[in-house]
Structure formats: structure tokens, C-alpha cells
Amino acid sequence: MDEDSCDLLISNAYLYVDSDREVPDGWIAISDGRVHSIGTAADEMPTATTRIDAHGQLVTPGLINVHHHMYQNLTRSFAPVVNAGLFEWLTTLYPLWAQIDDESVYLSSWIAMAELLLGGCTLSSDHMYLHPREGLTDAQIRASRDLGFRFYANRGSMTRSTADGGLPPVQVVQEPDVILADCERLIDNYHDPSPGRCAESRWHRAPRSRSPPSSCPTPPHWPRPATSDSTPISPRTGMNWRIARRCTG
């Protein structure tokens, strides 16, 4: 594709590019899943395979959610602890969460991601630290792929149960060797550090209620998480900017 053409062109838009740059009556061009160029109505626009007229609506970079526990959608507003303190809330819900499986994690993650998309969020992290069964993080990745949602998976872990003075029941904690093996499996299967990747794009290790560090070493070859996301376009969704009706008056 030459420099004067693009895959997607959104025109007649009010662009919010950054805190110090807004473009009334602007356009944005997308090529190969990334921003190609931005201009005003007075600037020459590239030719495009697909064109969208925003009709004056606001176009902004997608929002980024940096912390979530998506499986907890399953017990949202659970009446017995809706007004409880943190520890009472946790100890009441842990036995329920110990029953989660592939289907429930997939559905709760799918719903969480869909809600985030409806609110203008196009990239989210999730701290999945309960693993009473194998393959639960895989279920989250399937949900993100099915929705075309950019996902920064956190494979959390817990090694201290009530038997060791911790809060969670024994069903949801794991031995360090099991945790490390599953983290390496997930990284081998899904990690892709290339710019703009979706579901498998980034990996972060998130210990919780953990044993002393000496008993759970960090392999030196594990990839380090990215500190920020500067890619405003998702190749799987085609467009990672959100369009909202501009408020006037």
C-alpha cells in the first residue's frame, strides 16, 4: 500500500488526539491496524478502502482499564455481603468462587469485556488469581478473541490458604511449582510482544497471598510487562478508537 492510501478513513469528526491536541472537523486514517495520519478538513485526505463519515461525532483513543477481577461479575451485588467489609466479603465469597469453571470464567469475562467496550474501553488488564481448575486464563483469552477485545492477561496466584493463616480456602491455592509451570505454559502459548496485538499481547505475573519470595523464584527469561500502551489501533477489531456523540450547548 502506498503512502497516499490507507485501509480506513474516518472523516467529519471531532478528534481528541491528546490532552494538548484536538482537531475539530478532522479526519484520521488507519493503515495496517495503526494510525496512518491525522488532518483537518483543509488537509488532503489519503484514499481509503473503507470510509466512515462520523457526522461531527467525537472520536477519541480507546480508554484503558488497568485493573479488574472479571470473574467477580458472577457474584456482583450478592445480597449477604453487599454492605460487608472487605475481609467478611472475601471470606463469604471465596467458597463460591472456588466453584468457578471454564464456562463461568468465559461468560463472566465476556460480559466484563462487552461492558468495557460499551463504555469506550478498548484494552483491559485482568488480575485472575483464583485457579481452582486448570485452563481458566485460557477461557478469558477465548472470550477476548471472540469479542475482538485487546487483553492484558495477569496470571495471578495464591499459595497460602486458611490452613496456613491466609484467607482463601485450600481449593483455590496452588503450590509454587504448579504456578510457575502454568505461567510458563501460558507465556509459551499466547505471549506476543509485537505492536498492536490483541488477546495474547502482554503478560504480567501477579502474585497474591504468596509464600516468601525465596520459595517462588522468578525465571530470568520471563518477559517483563509493558509499562504503557501507545498503540491506538487494534488489528483484530480494525479500529481501536471510540466514536461518541459530541455534547454541545
Coordinates of N, CA and C in Angstrom, one line a residue, residues 1-107:
M1 N 0.8 -1.2 0.0 CA 0.0 0.0 0.0 C 0.9 1.2 0.0
D2 N 0.6 2.2 -0.9 CA 1.5 3.4 -1.0 C 1.1 4.3 0.1
E3 N 2.0 5.4 0.3 CA 1.9 6.3 1.4 C 0.6 7.2 1.3
D4 N 0.0 7.3 0.1 CA -1.2 8.1 0.0 C -2.5 7.4 0.1
S5 N -2.4 6.1 0.5 CA -3.6 5.3 0.7 C -3.6 4.7 2.0
C6 N -4.8 4.3 2.5 CA -5.0 3.6 3.8 C -6.1 2.6 3.8
D7 N -6.2 1.9 4.8 CA -7.3 0.9 4.9 C -8.6 1.5 5.3
L8 N -8.6 2.5 6.3 CA -9.8 3.1 6.8 C -9.6 4.6 7.0
L9 N -10.6 5.3 6.6 CA -10.6 6.8 6.8 C -11.8 7.2 7.5
I10 N -11.7 7.8 8.7 CA -12.8 8.4 9.4 C -12.8 9.9 9.3
S11 N -13.8 10.5 8.6 CA -13.8 11.9 8.3 C -14.9 12.6 9.0
N12 N -14.9 14.0 8.9 CA -16.0 14.8 9.5 C -16.2 14.4 11.0
A13 N -15.0 14.4 11.7 CA -15.0 14.0 13.1 C -14.4 15.1 14.0
Y14 N -14.8 15.2 15.2 CA -14.1 16.0 16.2 C -13.1 15.1 16.9
L15 N -11.8 15.2 16.6 CA -10.8 14.3 17.1 C -10.2 14.9 18.4
Y16 N -10.2 14.0 19.4 CA -9.4 14.2 20.6 C -8.2 13.4 20.5
V17 N -7.1 14.0 20.2 CA -5.8 13.2 20.0 C -5.1 13.0 21.3
D18 N -4.9 14.1 22.0 CA -4.2 14.1 23.3 C -4.6 15.3 24.1
S19 N -4.1 15.4 25.3 CA -4.5 16.4 26.2 C -4.3 17.8 25.7
D20 N -3.3 17.9 24.8 CA -3.0 19.2 24.2 C -3.3 19.3 22.7
R21 N -4.1 18.4 22.2 CA -4.4 18.4 20.8 C -5.8 17.9 20.5
E22 N -6.6 18.8 20.0 CA -7.9 18.5 19.5 C -8.1 19.0 18.1
V23 N -8.8 18.3 17.2 CA -8.9 18.6 15.8 C -10.4 18.7 15.5
P24 N -11.0 19.9 15.5 CA -12.4 20.0 15.1 C -12.5 19.7 13.6
D25 N -13.6 19.1 13.1 CA -13.8 18.8 11.7 C -12.5 18.2 11.1
G26 N -12.1 17.1 11.8 CA -10.8 16.4 11.4 C -11.1 15.1 10.8
W27 N -10.0 14.4 10.4 CA -10.1 13.1 9.9 C -8.9 12.3 10.4
I28 N -9.1 11.0 10.5 CA -8.0 10.1 10.9 C -7.9 8.9 10.0
A29 N -6.7 8.5 9.5 CA -6.5 7.4 8.6 C -5.9 6.3 9.3
I30 N -6.3 5.1 9.0 CA -5.8 3.8 9.6 C -5.2 3.0 8.5
S31 N -4.0 2.4 8.8 CA -3.4 1.5 7.8 C -2.7 0.4 8.5
D32 N -2.9 -0.8 8.1 CA -2.3 -2.0 8.8 C -2.5 -2.0 10.3
G33 N -3.7 -1.6 10.7 CA -4.1 -1.6 12.1 C -3.5 -0.5 13.0
R34 N -2.9 0.5 12.4 CA -2.3 1.5 13.1 C -2.6 2.9 12.5
V35 N -2.4 4.0 13.3 CA -2.7 5.3 12.8 C -1.8 5.6 11.7
H36 N -2.3 6.0 10.5 CA -1.5 6.4 9.4 C -1.2 7.9 9.4
S37 N -2.3 8.7 9.6 CA -2.2 10.1 9.6 C -3.4 10.7 10.1
I38 N -3.3 12.0 10.5 CA -4.4 12.8 11.1 C -4.4 14.2 10.4
G39 N -5.5 14.7 10.1 CA -5.6 16.0 9.5 C -6.9 16.8 9.7
T40 N -6.9 18.0 9.2 CA -8.1 18.8 9.2 C -8.8 18.7 7.9
A41 N -10.0 19.3 7.8 CA -10.8 19.3 6.6 C -10.0 20.0 5.5
A42 N -9.1 20.9 5.9 CA -8.4 21.7 4.8 C -7.2 20.8 4.3
D43 N -6.8 19.7 5.0 CA -5.7 18.9 4.5 C -6.2 17.8 3.5
E44 N -5.3 17.5 2.6 CA -5.7 16.5 1.6 C -5.7 15.1 2.3
M45 N -6.8 14.4 2.1 CA -7.0 13.1 2.7 C -6.5 12.0 1.8
P46 N -5.9 10.9 2.4 CA -5.5 9.8 1.6 C -6.7 9.0 1.1
T47 N -6.5 8.3 0.0 CA -7.5 7.4 -0.5 C -7.7 6.2 0.5
A48 N -8.9 5.7 0.6 CA -9.1 4.6 1.6 C -10.0 3.5 1.0
T49 N -9.7 2.3 1.5 CA -10.5 1.2 1.1 C -11.9 1.3 1.7
T50 N -12.0 1.7 3.0 CA -13.2 1.9 3.7 C -13.3 3.3 4.3
R51 N -14.4 4.0 4.1 CA -14.6 5.4 4.6 C -15.8 5.4 5.6
I52 N -15.6 6.1 6.7 CA -16.7 6.3 7.7 C -16.9 7.8 7.9
D53 N -18.1 8.3 7.7 CA -18.4 9.7 8.0 C -18.9 9.7 9.4
A54 N -18.2 10.4 10.3 CA -18.5 10.5 11.7 C -19.6 11.5 12.0
H55 N -20.0 12.3 11.0 CA -21.1 13.2 11.2 C -20.9 14.1 12.4
G56 N -19.7 14.6 12.6 CA -19.4 15.5 13.7 C -19.3 14.9 15.0
Q57 N -19.3 13.6 15.1 CA -19.2 13.0 16.4 C -17.8 13.0 16.9
L58 N -17.6 12.8 18.2 CA -16.3 12.8 18.9 C -15.6 11.5 18.7
V59 N -14.4 11.5 18.2 CA -13.5 10.3 18.1 C -12.3 10.5 19.0
T60 N -12.1 9.5 19.9 CA -11.1 9.6 20.9 C -10.3 8.3 20.9
P61 N -9.1 8.3 21.4 CA -8.4 7.0 21.6 C -9.2 6.1 22.6
G62 N -9.2 4.8 22.5 CA -9.9 4.0 23.4 C -9.4 4.1 24.8
L63 N -10.2 4.0 25.8 CA -9.8 4.0 27.2 C -9.1 2.7 27.5
I64 N -8.3 2.8 28.6 CA -7.5 1.6 29.1 C -7.9 1.4 30.5
N65 N -8.3 0.1 30.8 CA -8.6 -0.3 32.2 C -7.4 -1.1 32.7
V66 N -6.8 -0.6 33.8 CA -5.6 -1.2 34.3 C -5.8 -2.2 35.4
H67 N -7.0 -2.4 35.9 CA -7.2 -3.4 37.0 C -8.6 -3.9 37.0
H68 N -8.8 -5.2 37.0 CA -10.1 -5.8 37.0 C -10.0 -7.2 37.6
H69 N -11.1 -7.7 38.1 CA -11.3 -9.1 38.5 C -12.6 -9.6 37.8
M70 N -12.5 -10.0 36.6 CA -13.7 -10.2 35.8 C -14.6 -11.3 36.3
Y71 N -14.0 -12.3 36.8 CA -14.8 -13.5 37.3 C -15.8 -13.0 38.4
Q72 N -15.5 -11.9 39.1 CA -16.3 -11.4 40.2 C -17.6 -10.9 39.7
N73 N -17.8 -10.8 38.4 CA -19.1 -10.5 37.9 C -20.2 -11.5 38.3
L74 N -19.7 -12.7 38.5 CA -20.6 -13.8 38.9 C -21.3 -13.6 40.2
T75 N -20.7 -12.8 41.1 CA -21.3 -12.5 42.4 C -21.5 -11.0 42.6
R76 N -21.7 -10.3 41.6 CA -22.0 -8.9 41.7 C -23.3 -8.7 42.5
S77 N -23.2 -7.8 43.4 CA -24.4 -7.4 44.3 C -24.9 -8.6 45.0
F78 N -24.1 -9.6 45.4 CA -24.5 -10.7 46.2 C -25.0 -10.2 47.5
A79 N -26.3 -10.4 47.8 CA -27.0 -9.7 48.9 C -26.4 -9.9 50.2
P80 N -26.0 -11.2 50.6 CA -25.5 -11.3 52.0 C -24.3 -10.5 52.4
V81 N -23.5 -10.0 51.4 CA -22.3 -9.2 51.7 C -22.3 -7.9 50.9
V82 N -23.4 -7.4 50.5 CA -23.4 -6.2 49.7 C -22.9 -5.0 50.5
N83 N -23.1 -5.1 51.8 CA -22.6 -4.0 52.7 C -21.5 -4.4 53.6
A84 N -20.9 -5.5 53.3 CA -19.9 -6.1 54.2 C -18.5 -5.4 54.0
G85 N -17.7 -5.5 55.1 CA -16.3 -5.0 54.9 C -15.5 -6.0 54.1
L86 N -14.3 -5.6 53.8 CA -13.5 -6.4 52.8 C -13.3 -7.8 53.2
F87 N -12.8 -8.0 54.4 CA -12.5 -9.4 54.8 C -13.7 -10.3 54.9
E88 N -14.8 -9.7 55.5 CA -16.1 -10.5 55.5 C -16.5 -10.8 54.1
W89 N -16.4 -9.9 53.2 CA -16.8 -10.0 51.8 C -16.0 -11.2 51.2
L90 N -14.7 -11.1 51.4 CA -13.8 -12.1 50.8 C -14.1 -13.5 51.3
T91 N -14.2 -13.7 52.7 CA -14.3 -15.0 53.3 C -15.7 -15.6 53.0
T92 N -16.7 -14.7 52.7 CA -18.0 -15.2 52.3 C -18.0 -15.7 50.9
L93 N -17.3 -15.0 50.0 CA -17.4 -15.3 48.6 C -16.3 -16.3 48.1
Y94 N -15.3 -16.5 48.8 CA -14.2 -17.4 48.4 C -14.8 -18.8 48.2
P95 N -15.7 -19.3 49.1 CA -16.2 -20.7 48.8 C -17.1 -20.7 47.5
L96 N -17.7 -19.6 47.2 CA -18.5 -19.6 45.9 C -17.5 -19.5 44.8
W97 N -16.5 -18.7 44.9 CA -15.6 -18.5 43.8 C -14.8 -19.8 43.6
A98 N -14.7 -20.7 44.6 CA -13.9 -21.9 44.4 C -14.7 -22.9 43.5
Q99 N -15.9 -22.6 43.1 CA -16.7 -23.4 42.2 C -16.6 -23.0 40.7
I100 N -15.8 -21.9 40.5 CA -15.8 -21.4 39.1 C -15.1 -22.4 38.2
D101 N -15.6 -22.4 36.9 CA -15.0 -23.4 36.0 C -14.8 -22.7 34.6
D102 N -14.5 -23.4 33.6 CA -14.2 -22.8 32.3 C -15.3 -22.0 31.8
E103 N -16.5 -22.6 31.8 CA -17.7 -21.8 31.3 C -18.0 -20.6 32.1
S104 N -18.0 -20.6 33.4 CA -18.3 -19.4 34.2 C -17.3 -18.3 34.0
V105 N -16.0 -18.7 33.9 CA -15.0 -17.7 33.7 C -15.1 -17.1 32.3
Y106 N -15.4 -17.9 31.3 CA -15.6 -17.4 29.9 C -16.7 -16.4 29.9
L107 N -17.9 -16.8 30.5 CA -19.0 -15.9 30.4 C -18.8 -14.6 31.2

